[in-house]
Structure formats: structure tokens, C-alpha cells
Coordinates of C-alpha atoms in Angstrom, one line a residue:
M1 CA -38.9 -49.0 -11.1
Y2 CA -40.4 -51.6 -13.4
N3 CA -38.1 -54.7 -12.2
P4 CA -40.6 -56.1 -9.8
Y5 CA -43.5 -55.6 -12.4
F6 CA -41.9 -57.7 -15.0
G7 CA -40.2 -60.1 -12.7
F8 CA -36.7 -58.8 -13.3
S9 CA -33.9 -59.3 -10.7
E10 CA -32.1 -56.3 -12.0
A11 CA -32.5 -53.8 -14.8
P12 CA -32.0 -55.7 -18.2
F13 CA -31.1 -52.8 -20.4
S14 CA -28.5 -50.8 -18.4
I15 CA -25.9 -49.1 -20.5
S16 CA -23.1 -49.9 -18.0
P17 CA -20.5 -52.3 -19.6
D18 CA -21.4 -55.3 -17.5
P19 CA -19.7 -58.3 -19.1
R20 CA -22.5 -60.6 -17.7
Y21 CA -24.8 -59.1 -20.4
L22 CA -22.4 -59.2 -23.3
F23 CA -24.1 -60.9 -26.2
M24 CA -21.5 -62.9 -28.1
S25 CA -22.6 -62.3 -31.6
E26 CA -20.3 -63.5 -34.4
R27 CA -18.7 -60.2 -34.7
H28 CA -18.2 -59.8 -30.9
R29 CA -16.5 -63.3 -30.8
E30 CA -14.1 -62.2 -33.6
A31 CA -13.3 -59.0 -31.9
L32 CA -12.7 -60.7 -28.5
A33 CA -10.4 -63.3 -30.3
H34 CA -8.4 -60.3 -31.6
L35 CA -8.1 -58.9 -28.2
L36 CA -7.0 -62.2 -26.8
Y37 CA -4.5 -62.6 -29.5
G38 CA -3.2 -59.3 -28.5
L39 CA -2.4 -60.5 -25.1
Q40 CA -0.4 -63.4 -26.4
I41 CA 1.8 -61.7 -29.1
D42 CA 5.0 -59.9 -28.5
G43 CA 4.8 -56.2 -28.8
G44 CA 3.1 -53.8 -31.3
F45 CA -0.4 -52.4 -31.3
V46 CA -3.8 -54.0 -31.3
L47 CA -6.5 -51.9 -32.8
L48 CA -10.4 -52.4 -32.1
T49 CA -12.7 -49.9 -33.6
G50 CA -16.4 -49.5 -34.0
E51 CA -19.2 -47.1 -34.0
V52 CA -20.6 -45.4 -30.9
G53 CA -22.4 -48.0 -28.8
T54 CA -21.4 -51.1 -30.4
G55 CA -19.9 -52.7 -27.4
K56 CA -16.2 -52.0 -27.5
T57 CA -16.0 -51.1 -23.8
T58 CA -18.1 -54.2 -22.7
L59 CA -15.8 -56.3 -24.7
C60 CA -12.8 -54.8 -22.9
R61 CA -14.4 -55.7 -19.5
C62 CA -15.0 -59.2 -20.7
L63 CA -11.2 -59.4 -21.7
L64 CA -10.1 -58.1 -18.3
G65 CA -12.0 -61.2 -16.7
Q66 CA -9.8 -63.5 -19.0
V67 CA -6.4 -62.1 -18.4
P68 CA -3.7 -64.6 -17.9
E69 CA -2.0 -64.7 -14.5
H70 CA 1.3 -63.5 -15.8
C71 CA -0.1 -60.3 -17.3
D72 CA -0.1 -56.9 -15.8
I73 CA -2.9 -54.6 -17.1
A74 CA -2.7 -50.8 -17.2
F75 CA -6.1 -49.3 -18.3
I76 CA -6.5 -45.7 -19.3
F77 CA -10.2 -44.7 -19.9
N78 CA -9.6 -40.8 -20.3
P79 CA -7.1 -40.3 -23.1
K80 CA -7.4 -36.6 -23.4
L81 CA -4.1 -36.3 -21.7
S82 CA -0.8 -34.5 -22.5
R83 CA 2.3 -36.7 -22.8
L84 CA 3.4 -36.1 -19.3
E85 CA -0.1 -36.9 -17.9
L86 CA -0.2 -40.0 -19.9
L87 CA 3.1 -41.3 -18.5
K88 CA 2.1 -40.4 -15.1
T89 CA -1.2 -42.3 -15.4
L90 CA 0.7 -45.3 -16.8
C91 CA 3.1 -45.3 -13.9
E92 CA 0.2 -45.0 -11.4
E93 CA -1.6 -48.0 -13.0
L94 CA 1.5 -50.1 -12.8
H95 CA 2.1 -48.9 -9.2
I96 CA 5.5 -47.3 -10.2
A97 CA 6.7 -44.8 -7.7
P98 CA 7.1 -41.3 -9.0
P99 CA 10.6 -39.8 -9.3
E100 CA 11.7 -37.4 -6.6
G101 CA 11.9 -33.8 -7.4
V102 CA 11.0 -32.4 -10.9
C103 CA 8.8 -35.1 -12.6
S104 CA 9.8 -34.8 -16.3
L105 CA 9.1 -37.0 -19.3
K106 CA 12.6 -38.4 -19.2
A107 CA 12.4 -39.3 -15.4
L108 CA 9.1 -41.1 -15.9
F109 CA 10.3 -42.8 -19.0
D110 CA 13.4 -44.1 -17.2
R111 CA 11.2 -45.3 -14.2
L112 CA 8.9 -47.1 -16.7
N113 CA 11.7 -48.7 -18.6
A114 CA 13.3 -50.0 -15.3
H115 CA 10.0 -51.5 -14.2
L116 CA 9.2 -53.2 -17.5
L117 CA 12.8 -54.7 -17.6
E118 CA 12.3 -56.1 -14.1
S119 CA 8.9 -57.4 -14.9
N120 CA 10.2 -59.1 -18.1
A121 CA 13.0 -60.8 -16.0
R122 CA 10.3 -62.2 -13.6
G123 CA 8.5 -63.6 -16.7
R124 CA 5.5 -61.2 -16.6
K125 CA 4.0 -59.4 -19.5
T126 CA 2.7 -55.7 -19.4
V127 CA -0.2 -54.6 -21.4
L128 CA -1.6 -51.0 -21.8
I129 CA -5.2 -50.6 -22.8
V130 CA -6.5 -47.3 -24.0
D131 CA -10.2 -46.7 -24.3
E132 CA -11.6 -43.9 -26.5
A133 CA -8.3 -43.7 -28.3
Q134 CA -9.8 -41.6 -31.1
N135 CA -9.3 -38.6 -28.7
L136 CA -5.5 -39.2 -28.5
S137 CA -3.5 -36.3 -29.8
A138 CA -0.9 -36.9 -32.5
E139 CA 1.9 -36.1 -30.0
V140 CA 0.5 -38.7 -27.5
L141 CA 0.2 -41.4 -30.2
E142 CA 3.8 -40.7 -31.2
L143 CA 4.8 -41.2 -27.4
L144 CA 3.0 -44.5 -27.5
R145 CA 4.8 -45.5 -30.5
L146 CA 8.0 -44.7 -28.8
L147 CA 7.0 -46.9 -25.8
T148 CA 6.9 -49.8 -28.1
N149 CA 10.6 -49.3 -28.6
L150 CA 11.2 -50.4 -25.1
E151 CA 12.6 -54.0 -25.6
T152 CA 15.2 -56.5 -24.8
E153 CA 17.1 -58.4 -27.4
R154 CA 14.4 -61.0 -27.5
H155 CA 11.2 -59.4 -26.4
K156 CA 9.2 -56.2 -26.5
L157 CA 8.4 -54.9 -23.1
L158 CA 5.0 -53.3 -23.7
Q159 CA 1.9 -54.4 -25.5
I160 CA -0.6 -51.6 -26.4
I161 CA -4.3 -52.2 -27.2
L162 CA -6.2 -49.2 -28.6
L163 CA -10.0 -49.1 -28.5
G164 CA -11.8 -46.3 -30.3
Q165 CA -14.5 -45.1 -32.6
T166 CA -14.3 -45.0 -36.4
E167 CA -12.3 -41.8 -36.4
L168 CA -9.4 -43.7 -34.9
R169 CA -9.1 -45.7 -38.1
E170 CA -8.8 -42.5 -40.0
L171 CA -6.3 -41.0 -37.6
V172 CA -3.8 -43.9 -37.9
A173 CA -4.2 -43.9 -41.6
R174 CA -2.8 -40.4 -41.8
E175 CA 0.5 -40.0 -43.6
D176 CA 2.3 -38.6 -40.5
M177 CA 1.0 -41.8 -38.6
R178 CA 2.6 -44.3 -41.0
Q179 CA 5.3 -45.3 -38.6
L180 CA 2.7 -46.2 -35.9
A181 CA 0.4 -47.9 -38.5
Q182 CA 3.3 -50.4 -39.6
R183 CA 3.3 -51.5 -35.9
I184 CA -0.3 -52.6 -35.8
V185 CA -0.2 -56.3 -35.5
A186 CA -3.9 -57.0 -35.3
R187 CA -7.0 -54.8 -36.1
Y188 CA -10.7 -55.4 -36.1
H189 CA -13.8 -53.2 -36.7
L190 CA -16.8 -54.0 -34.8
E191 CA -20.0 -53.7 -36.7
P192 CA -23.6 -53.4 -35.3
L193 CA -25.8 -56.4 -34.7
S194 CA -27.6 -58.0 -37.8
R195 CA -31.3 -58.3 -38.1
P196 CA -31.7 -61.8 -36.5
E197 CA -29.1 -61.0 -33.8
V198 CA -31.3 -58.1 -32.4
G199 CA -33.9 -60.4 -31.3
A200 CA -31.4 -62.8 -29.8
Y201 CA -29.7 -60.0 -28.0
V202 CA -33.0 -58.7 -26.4
R203 CA -34.0 -62.2 -25.3
H204 CA -30.4 -62.8 -23.9
R205 CA -30.5 -59.6 -21.8
L206 CA -34.0 -60.5 -20.6
A207 CA -32.9 -64.0 -19.5
V208 CA -29.9 -62.7 -17.7
A209 CA -32.3 -60.3 -15.8
G210 CA -34.4 -63.2 -14.8
T211 CA -37.4 -63.7 -17.3
R212 CA -38.0 -65.6 -20.4
A213 CA -41.3 -63.9 -21.1
E214 CA -41.9 -62.5 -24.6
L215 CA -42.0 -58.8 -23.8
F216 CA -41.2 -57.8 -27.3
A217 CA -43.2 -59.6 -30.0
P218 CA -41.2 -60.5 -33.3
P219 CA -42.7 -57.6 -35.3
L220 CA -41.5 -55.1 -32.6
L221 CA -37.9 -56.7 -32.8
E222 CA -37.9 -56.0 -36.5
R223 CA -39.0 -52.4 -35.9
L224 CA -36.4 -52.3 -33.0
Y225 CA -33.7 -53.1 -35.6
R226 CA -34.9 -50.4 -37.9
L227 CA -34.9 -47.8 -35.2
S228 CA -31.6 -48.7 -33.7
G229 CA -29.6 -50.0 -36.9
G230 CA -28.4 -52.7 -34.7
T231 CA -26.3 -50.7 -32.2
P232 CA -26.5 -52.4 -28.8
R233 CA -26.5 -49.1 -26.8
L234 CA -29.4 -47.7 -28.7
I235 CA -31.3 -51.0 -28.4
N236 CA -30.8 -50.8 -24.6
V237 CA -32.0 -47.3 -24.3
L238 CA -35.1 -47.8 -26.5
C239 CA -36.0 -51.0 -24.6
D240 CA -35.6 -49.4 -21.4
R241 CA -37.8 -46.5 -22.2
A242 CA -40.4 -48.9 -23.8
L243 CA -40.5 -51.1 -20.8
L244 CA -41.0 -48.1 -18.6
G245 CA -43.9 -46.9 -20.9
A246 CA -45.6 -50.4 -20.7
Y247 CA -45.2 -50.3 -16.8
V248 CA -46.8 -46.9 -16.6
Q249 CA -49.7 -47.9 -18.8
D250 CA -50.1 -51.2 -16.9
K251 CA -49.5 -53.3 -20.0
P252 CA -48.2 -56.8 -19.8
A253 CA -45.7 -56.4 -22.8
V254 CA -44.5 -53.6 -25.0
D255 CA -46.6 -52.7 -28.1
R256 CA -45.9 -50.7 -31.1
A257 CA -47.3 -47.4 -29.9
T258 CA -45.2 -47.7 -26.8
L259 CA -42.0 -48.4 -28.7
D260 CA -42.7 -45.4 -31.1
S261 CA -43.3 -43.1 -28.1
A262 CA -40.0 -44.4 -26.6
A263 CA -38.2 -43.6 -29.9
R264 CA -39.4 -40.0 -29.8
E265 CA -38.1 -39.6 -26.4
V266 CA -34.7 -41.2 -27.1
F267 CA -34.2 -39.4 -30.4
G268 CA -35.6 -36.1 -29.1
L269 CA -38.3 -36.1 -31.9
P270 CA -41.2 -33.7 -30.8
R271 CA -44.8 -34.9 -30.9
R272 CA -46.8 -33.7 -33.7
P273 CA -48.5 -30.3 -32.9
K274 CA -52.4 -30.0 -33.2
V275 CA -53.5 -27.7 -36.1
P276 CA -57.0 -26.2 -35.8
A277 CA -59.3 -27.5 -38.6
A278 CA -59.9 -24.1 -40.1
L279 CA -56.3 -23.5 -40.4
A280 CA -55.5 -26.9 -41.7
A281 CA -58.0 -26.3 -44.6
A282 CA -56.5 -23.0 -45.5
L283 CA -52.9 -24.4 -45.3
G284 CA -54.0 -27.4 -47.5
V285 CA -55.3 -25.2 -50.2
S286 CA -52.1 -23.1 -50.1
L287 CA -50.0 -26.1 -50.2
L288 CA -51.6 -27.4 -53.4
A289 CA -51.1 -24.1 -55.0
G290 CA -47.5 -24.2 -54.2
M291 CA -47.0 -27.7 -55.5
A292 CA -48.5 -26.5 -58.9
T293 CA -45.8 -23.8 -59.3
A294 CA -43.1 -25.6 -57.6
G295 CA -43.4 -28.8 -59.6
W296 CA -41.8 -26.9 -62.6
Q297 CA -38.6 -26.1 -60.9
L298 CA -35.5 -28.3 -60.6
A299 CA -33.1 -26.4 -58.3
P300 CA -30.6 -28.4 -56.2
Q301 CA -29.8 -26.9 -52.9
P302 CA -27.8 -27.9 -49.8
L303 CA -29.8 -28.9 -46.9
L304 CA -27.7 -27.3 -44.4
A305 CA -28.8 -23.7 -44.4
A306 CA -30.5 -22.7 -41.2
G307 CA -34.2 -22.4 -41.9
R308 CA -37.6 -22.2 -40.5
S309 CA -39.9 -25.2 -39.7
G310 CA -41.1 -27.5 -42.4
L311 CA -44.5 -26.0 -42.2
D312 CA -43.1 -22.5 -42.9
N313 CA -41.0 -23.8 -45.7
L314 CA -44.1 -25.3 -47.5
L315 CA -45.9 -22.1 -47.0
A316 CA -43.1 -20.2 -48.3
S317 CA -43.3 -22.1 -51.5
A318 CA -47.0 -21.6 -51.9
S319 CA -46.9 -17.8 -52.4
A320 CA -47.9 -18.0 -56.2
P321 CA -51.5 -18.2 -57.1
A322 CA -53.0 -21.6 -58.2
D323 CA -53.7 -20.3 -61.8
A324 CA -50.3 -18.7 -62.4
A325 CA -48.5 -19.7 -65.5
P326 CA -45.5 -22.0 -65.0
P327 CA -42.1 -20.1 -64.8
A328 CA -39.9 -20.0 -67.8
P329 CA -37.0 -22.3 -68.1
S330 CA -34.6 -19.4 -67.5
P331 CA -32.8 -19.2 -64.2
V332 CA -34.8 -18.1 -61.3
P333 CA -34.0 -17.2 -57.7
E334 CA -33.3 -20.1 -55.4
P335 CA -36.3 -21.1 -53.3
S336 CA -36.1 -20.1 -49.6
S337 CA -37.3 -23.4 -48.3
T338 CA -34.9 -25.8 -46.6
T339 CA -35.4 -29.3 -45.5
P340 CA -38.8 -30.8 -46.7
G341 CA -41.0 -32.7 -44.5
K342 CA -40.4 -31.1 -41.0
G343 CA -43.4 -29.8 -39.1
D344 CA -47.1 -30.8 -39.2
T345 CA -48.6 -30.2 -42.6
P346 CA -52.4 -31.1 -42.6
S347 CA -53.8 -33.2 -45.4
P348 CA -55.0 -31.0 -48.2
P349 CA -58.8 -30.9 -48.8
A350 CA -60.5 -31.2 -52.2
A351 CA -59.0 -28.6 -54.4
P352 CA -61.3 -25.9 -55.8
A353 CA -62.0 -25.5 -59.4
G354 CA -58.9 -24.5 -61.4
S355 CA -56.6 -25.9 -58.7
P356 CA -54.2 -28.7 -59.5
D357 CA -55.4 -32.2 -58.3
L358 CA -52.7 -34.7 -57.6
E359 CA -55.0 -37.6 -58.7
S360 CA -55.7 -36.0 -62.1
E361 CA -52.1 -36.0 -63.2
P362 CA -51.5 -38.4 -66.1
P363 CA -49.8 -41.6 -65.1
L364 CA -46.2 -42.2 -66.4
E365 CA -46.0 -44.1 -69.6
P366 CA -44.3 -47.5 -68.9
P367 CA -41.9 -48.8 -71.6
H368 CA -44.3 -51.8 -72.1
P369 CA -48.0 -52.3 -71.9
E370 CA -49.2 -52.7 -68.3
P371 CA -52.4 -54.3 -67.2
A372 CA -54.8 -52.2 -65.2
E373 CA -53.9 -52.1 -61.7
P374 CA -56.3 -52.9 -59.0
P375 CA -56.8 -49.7 -57.0
P376 CA -56.8 -51.3 -53.6
E377 CA -53.4 -53.0 -54.2
E378 CA -51.8 -50.1 -56.1
E379 CA -53.0 -47.1 -54.3
L380 CA -50.2 -45.8 -52.0
A381 CA -51.4 -45.6 -48.4
G382 CA -49.6 -43.7 -45.7
P383 CA -47.9 -45.1 -42.6
A384 CA -50.1 -46.3 -39.8
S385 CA -48.5 -43.7 -37.4
E386 CA -48.8 -40.0 -37.9
D387 CA -45.5 -39.2 -36.2
H388 CA -43.9 -37.2 -39.0
W389 CA -40.6 -36.8 -37.3
L390 CA -40.2 -40.5 -36.7
H391 CA -40.9 -41.1 -40.4
E392 CA -38.2 -38.7 -41.2
A393 CA -35.6 -40.4 -38.9
L394 CA -36.4 -43.6 -40.5
A395 CA -36.1 -42.3 -43.9
V396 CA -32.8 -40.7 -43.2
R397 CA -31.6 -44.1 -41.8
A398 CA -32.5 -45.9 -45.0
L399 CA -30.9 -43.4 -47.3
F400 CA -27.8 -42.9 -45.3
G401 CA -27.4 -46.6 -44.7
H402 CA -27.2 -47.2 -48.5
W403 CA -24.1 -44.9 -48.7
Q404 CA -22.7 -46.6 -45.5
A405 CA -22.7 -43.2 -44.0
G406 CA -22.4 -44.0 -40.3
I407 CA -24.8 -41.5 -38.7
R408 CA -24.6 -41.8 -34.9
Q409 CA -28.3 -42.2 -34.4
P410 CA -31.6 -41.7 -36.4
S411 CA -31.8 -38.0 -37.0
D412 CA -33.5 -35.3 -38.9
L413 CA -32.1 -34.5 -42.3
D414 CA -30.3 -31.3 -41.1
G415 CA -28.5 -33.2 -38.4
A416 CA -27.6 -36.1 -40.5
C417 CA -26.2 -33.8 -43.3
R418 CA -24.0 -32.0 -40.9
Q419 CA -22.6 -35.5 -39.9
V420 CA -21.8 -36.7 -43.4
E421 CA -20.2 -33.5 -44.5
E422 CA -17.2 -35.1 -42.6
M423 CA -17.5 -38.1 -44.9
S424 CA -17.0 -36.2 -48.2
L425 CA -20.9 -36.3 -48.8
R426 CA -23.3 -33.5 -49.2
C427 CA -27.2 -33.5 -49.1
L428 CA -29.0 -31.9 -51.9
R429 CA -32.7 -30.9 -51.9
R430 CA -34.4 -30.8 -55.2
Q431 CA -37.9 -30.1 -56.5
A432 CA -39.1 -31.5 -59.9
A433 CA -42.2 -32.3 -61.9
A434 CA -44.1 -35.5 -61.2
E435 CA -43.3 -36.8 -64.7
S436 CA -39.6 -36.8 -64.0
L437 CA -39.8 -39.5 -61.3
A438 CA -39.0 -42.3 -63.8
S439 CA -35.7 -40.5 -64.6
L440 CA -34.4 -40.0 -61.1
Q441 CA -31.6 -42.3 -59.8
P442 CA -32.3 -44.0 -56.4
P443 CA -31.9 -44.1 -53.6
L444 CA -33.4 -40.9 -52.5
I445 CA -35.9 -39.5 -49.9
V446 CA -39.2 -38.5 -51.5
E447 CA -42.1 -36.5 -50.0
L448 CA -45.5 -38.2 -50.5
A449 CA -49.0 -37.0 -50.0
P450 CA -51.4 -40.0 -49.8
A451 CA -55.2 -39.6 -50.2
G452 CA -56.8 -38.6 -46.9
G453 CA -53.5 -38.2 -45.0
P454 CA -50.7 -35.8 -44.2
P455 CA -47.5 -35.6 -46.3
F456 CA -44.7 -37.9 -45.1
L457 CA -41.1 -38.9 -46.1
A458 CA -40.2 -42.2 -47.5
T459 CA -37.0 -43.6 -49.1
L460 CA -37.1 -44.8 -52.7
L461 CA -34.7 -47.7 -52.9
E462 CA -34.9 -48.7 -56.5
R463 CA -37.3 -48.6 -59.4
D464 CA -37.8 -49.9 -63.1
G465 CA -40.2 -48.9 -65.7
R466 CA -43.1 -50.2 -63.8
R467 CA -42.5 -50.9 -60.1
A468 CA -40.8 -49.1 -57.3
R469 CA -39.4 -50.3 -53.9
L470 CA -39.5 -47.8 -51.0
V471 CA -39.1 -47.7 -47.2
V472 CA -42.1 -46.2 -45.6
A473 CA -41.8 -45.7 -41.7
G474 CA -39.1 -48.5 -41.6
E475 CA -41.2 -51.0 -43.7
V476 CA -40.2 -52.0 -47.2
R477 CA -43.1 -51.7 -49.7
E478 CA -43.5 -52.3 -53.4
V479 CA -45.8 -50.1 -55.5
G480 CA -46.6 -49.3 -59.1
L481 CA -44.4 -46.4 -60.3
A482 CA -47.6 -44.5 -61.7
A483 CA -49.3 -44.8 -58.2
L484 CA -46.1 -43.5 -56.6
A485 CA -45.9 -40.6 -59.1
R486 CA -49.5 -39.5 -58.2
R487 CA -48.8 -39.2 -54.7
W488 CA -45.3 -37.5 -55.1
S489 CA -45.1 -33.8 -54.3
G490 CA -42.1 -33.3 -56.5
R491 CA -39.7 -32.8 -53.6
Y492 CA -36.8 -35.2 -53.0
V493 CA -33.5 -35.3 -51.2
Q494 CA -30.4 -37.2 -52.4
L495 CA -26.8 -37.6 -51.3
Q496 CA -24.0 -36.6 -53.5
Q497 CA -20.2 -37.1 -53.4
A498 CA -18.8 -33.8 -52.4
P499 CA -16.5 -32.0 -54.9
L500 CA -12.8 -31.7 -54.1
A501 CA -11.6 -29.8 -51.1
R502 CA -12.1 -26.0 -51.2
S503 CA -8.5 -25.6 -50.5
R504 CA -7.4 -27.1 -53.8
R505 CA -7.3 -25.4 -57.2
L506 CA -7.5 -27.0 -60.6
T507 CA -5.5 -25.4 -63.4
L508 CA -4.0 -26.5 -66.7
G509 CA -2.2 -29.7 -66.2
S510 CA -4.3 -31.0 -63.3
R511 CA -5.4 -34.6 -63.7
G512 CA -7.6 -37.2 -61.8
A513 CA -11.1 -37.8 -60.6
D514 CA -11.5 -34.2 -59.7
V515 CA -11.0 -33.0 -63.2
A516 CA -13.4 -35.7 -64.4
W517 CA -16.1 -34.4 -62.0
V518 CA -15.6 -30.8 -63.3
D519 CA -15.9 -32.0 -66.9
L520 CA -19.2 -33.9 -66.0
Q521 CA -20.7 -30.9 -64.3
L522 CA -19.8 -28.7 -67.2
A523 CA -21.4 -31.3 -69.7
R524 CA -24.6 -31.1 -67.7
W525 CA -24.6 -27.3 -67.7
E526 CA -24.0 -27.4 -71.6
G527 CA -26.9 -29.8 -72.1
Q528 CA -24.6 -32.8 -73.0
S529 CA -25.5 -36.2 -72.0
R530 CA -21.9 -37.2 -71.5
P531 CA -18.6 -35.4 -70.6
R532 CA -16.9 -34.1 -73.7
A533 CA -13.3 -34.9 -72.6
G534 CA -12.2 -38.5 -72.8
D535 CA -9.1 -38.1 -70.6
P536 CA -9.4 -36.7 -67.0
L537 CA -6.8 -34.1 -67.9
F538 CA -7.3 -30.3 -67.5
G539 CA -6.4 -29.2 -71.0
S540 CA -6.9 -26.0 -73.0
E541 CA -10.4 -27.1 -74.2
L542 CA -11.6 -27.7 -70.7
E543 CA -10.1 -24.3 -69.6
Q544 CA -12.1 -22.5 -72.3
R545 CA -15.3 -24.3 -71.0
V546 CA -14.6 -23.2 -67.5
R547 CA -14.1 -19.7 -68.7
Q548 CA -17.6 -19.7 -70.4
F549 CA -19.1 -21.1 -67.3
Q550 CA -17.5 -18.5 -65.0
Q551 CA -18.5 -15.6 -67.3
A552 CA -22.2 -16.8 -67.5
N553 CA -22.3 -16.9 -63.7
G554 CA -20.7 -13.6 -62.8
L555 CA -17.4 -15.1 -61.9
L556 CA -13.8 -14.0 -62.7
A557 CA -13.3 -15.8 -66.0
D558 CA -9.8 -16.9 -65.3
G559 CA -10.2 -20.6 -66.3
V560 CA -9.1 -21.6 -62.8
V561 CA -11.4 -23.9 -60.9
G562 CA -11.4 -22.5 -57.3
A563 CA -13.8 -22.5 -54.3
Q564 CA -16.5 -20.3 -55.8
T565 CA -16.4 -22.1 -59.1
L566 CA -16.6 -25.5 -57.4
E567 CA -19.6 -24.3 -55.3
R568 CA -21.4 -23.1 -58.5
L569 CA -20.6 -26.4 -60.4
A570 CA -21.9 -28.5 -57.4
R571 CA -25.3 -26.7 -57.5
L572 CA -26.0 -27.5 -61.0
G573 CA -29.5 -28.9 -62.0
A574 CA -30.3 -31.6 -64.6
A575 CA -29.9 -29.1 -67.6
E576 CA -30.1 -25.6 -66.2
M577 CA -28.4 -23.7 -63.4
T578 CA -30.3 -21.6 -60.9
A579 CA -29.5 -17.9 -60.9
L580 CA -27.0 -17.2 -58.2
T581 CA -25.8 -14.0 -56.5
R582 CA -22.8 -12.6 -58.4
Q583 CA -19.7 -13.1 -56.3
S584 CA -15.9 -12.7 -57.1
H585 CA -14.0 -15.8 -57.8

């Protein structure tokens, strides 16, 4: 639609694997070299893995254009096949006539072996390429391993190249796949594009399509990198939607507003709903009242429970009156709110008399004297855009990127947390007093409420006694810790290494990192700064402490760390544990 408008000969950001548009980054050159090496060696497996949309299939198409004359290629792009179906497909790709009568595995295997022997005698090499190989079943992978046994005295008859997502690496690393893993002669994991490569990638595709016009200014390329994480397919989709938006608005190039609008469409982020002014004022007062009470609580919770919108969650936490006394440090019921930051929460108006004022909170005491901070430089300003959902997606990407948790696209917290559960990580939502900001361990997502603007989510990357670095709407900022604390609502989100698998039980004699984790959690519950045990061994002393913990939390006090005990330990706060429903162990 927009091709004539921008002078393109064809669509520059199609997601089809056209090798003409392949941008040969350093990583892609190395990956292609591994594939070409696989065409030259004798037998075994070549493994190419990468996240979704990093260009594995396009590289494969490029490889097919460089196949030597003496190579016969069989390409399977739908690996969700049974063993019989895979052999049939392989024979069809190599133009092997099917056996007469009943088509069995043995009959197909014999036909294939005869064909490979004949090809080898004629000096030809046969290569099988399997795309989306992470979908192969264990039985089919074992069949492929057996196919590599077809050989003469001097040569292997079949070379196999497997292309797949990150899950393929985990699949071949399994204990029952060790025979196959030993036959992998070359492997490479394709990473997303780097920050400088994103700009070169966009310019390359525009040039192939017939223009060298600067349709994306350098600041937009930086933002495009933050939105896409360097994933080529996401870059293509974002650029395509942004160019369409610029065309519809009759703009000569893409601007930031158009790119952000494209991101909302691509990532499924809804637009901010409009809230009437009267309702906004009422919600703002209620929100401030909730912050006064909620700031005294420190209650970790998983962010995976199904919940209401972020606006409802904030209202649910604002049920206590503004002048209510702070709750006692004894355990209290868990708050019903879930993921913070979703929904449109209007900016709070000036608080009435007796209400807590964020700006009136005392600044945190730095360890060394600090000169007065100029308000214009040290006051924390909100993002230029008021798209709360986009801010959340960017905050999620910054936090999860630190943990190298490969979420498949910018996502809201709930969606990202569901993904990283498979990576032995868990999300925890916590709520604390503003004074505790200096004691928190980055990185984490914080909810901020700037003066004159709505709350938004940002990622705190690091901090010392005076300064903090954080990501706001994809941009790295540095601000004084006191200024940050004044604008912090007390809500934050962090990732935590998940405890050991629920199927495992720890008893007397158990040893290892899991025992050390239990010891650490018990030390926190007991108010100790460090674990009491020096050796990660489940001894009689640790068993007694487990019994005390179980008894205090309504569990069967048998001294065995099972699923329910693990869950309770994982939900501990800094010094206290939230009151939980009594359950059997």
C-alpha cells in the first residue's frame, strides 16, 4: 500500500525469509559459516538454535543458495511427524519411490539405505535439514540418530542439520539424549542484533527495497532497538506498521508517536482509557489513602494469580481511611491486589489535610553529606508518553533482560512471569515503606508517581547511597536516590530464583544448593542476617528449625521440606511472614 508513497520497489519489511534481505551481522556470518561447515564434514549433526524471529530460517534459505553441486538436500519444515511420516517425507524429498504393499519403517529404511549407498558411490553427498526442530519428539530424534548410523567403511551416508528455538538446546541436553548429543559436530546459538546493528539492519532493508531516504531518524532507531530487543522479525513488524502509520498520516518519515502507536498494535497493548475528571479526583484521593496504609506492609506475592485490572487493584488497596493507624508488624492477610501498574490511574490531586503527602516524606539519609540538589535537575519527571502499557512492556524487558530471561516479546508482567516460570524463575510483588528503597537489591521494577502525572513503571538498574540509575520508557536516567524515594509508591516487582522442584523432598541427609536455600529462608524468618548452618547439609539442627517453622505456619511439623513447606518458605518477607491459610503439609 505504501510502496509508491515512499519510493519502494517492494515491501522492505516483509517477514518472509527472502535471502536477498538477509543482513549479515557478525552473528549471522558466524552462523552461516557453521552451516556451510556442516555441508563439508562427514556425518553427524549440526545444530543451529536461536530465539524466535532471529533469522534462522532466512539463513537456511541463504544456505540453500550456496549448496555445492554434489550435494542433495532434503528439507523438512514441519517436524511434527511420527517416525513413519518422517521417513516417508525424507524419501519423498530425495525422490525415492515408496515400497510396494505395506509401507513399514523397515521397508522405508531399507529403501533409504540403498539410495544413500548409490548416491555415495556416484560421489554425491546427502544432507537432511530439519527446521523448527524443537518440535521433534524424543522418538523421532532417536530415529534421526539411527539414520546417522548409515555408513560405509569410510564415509557417513547422511548429514543432518537441525534448526530450532532455544528449547532445542534443552532437549538435546537431556540425559536420555546423550547419545545424540555426542554426535553433534558443530553448534551455534544465534543471538539478536546489537544496538548499532539495528540501524544498519533497517538501512539495509530500505536500500534493498529501493530507497536510501532516512525514514527512521537515529533516536527512533535507538527506540526501535529497545522495543524489539534486536529481534529481526519484531523489527520488521514494527517498521512495517510504523511506515503504514506514516503513510496514512501523510508524513514524510516515521516519528516517535507513530512508532509508539505501531508498538501498541504489534504487542497488543490497549490505548489508555479516558477517565472523567470528577472520577479521577476521587480515585486520586483514594489512591493516596491506600498508599499511606500499604507502605507499612512488606508482603511478597507471586504475580501469577488471576486478578482485576491495575486500577481495581489500586482501589482495593485503598480501602483503609487516610488517618488509620499503621498495622502492627504481626502477620496480616495477604493483599488482594495483583500486578501493579496496569490500567489508567489518574494523577492524584493535592491531598486534603491529614492525608499523607509524597513530597512531605523525609528524604533518605545518605552515608555522606550531600550538597543541596537543584530541583530542576533532581526532580523526577515522568515519561513523555502517557501510554502506561507501553511503559510496562519496556520495564519488563529491562528487568528480564538483566536475568537473560528470553521473553519472546515485550509483554505485561503477568505474561512475562508465565514465560519465565519455565526458566526456574518466579515473579514476586512486594510493597514497602519509602524509607526502605536504599536497602532494596536491584534490578527491580518500581512504581513511581511524578508530580503532575499519572503513576508509571520503571526499572531500577543500580543504586548506591546517593544516586540511582533506572530505565524510564526505554531510556536510561540517573537521579538522586532521595528524589526517587519521594516519588516511589512503595510497590516493586523483582525476579527470584525459584525453589527446587515441587516433586522433590528434602529430608535428613539431603545436601546441596537446595538445602542452602532452605537454610537462608529460615534465617530470614528467624530474623538472622545470615544462614545459621555453615554446610549445606540437612542435619538435625536444620530439621528442628523446619519443624518450628511448620508448626508456626499451620503445617504438619514432620521436619520434611515438601511442596507446601517450600511454598511457604518462598513467600517470606524481609523479616516477617504473611499470615497464610492453614493447609496440610
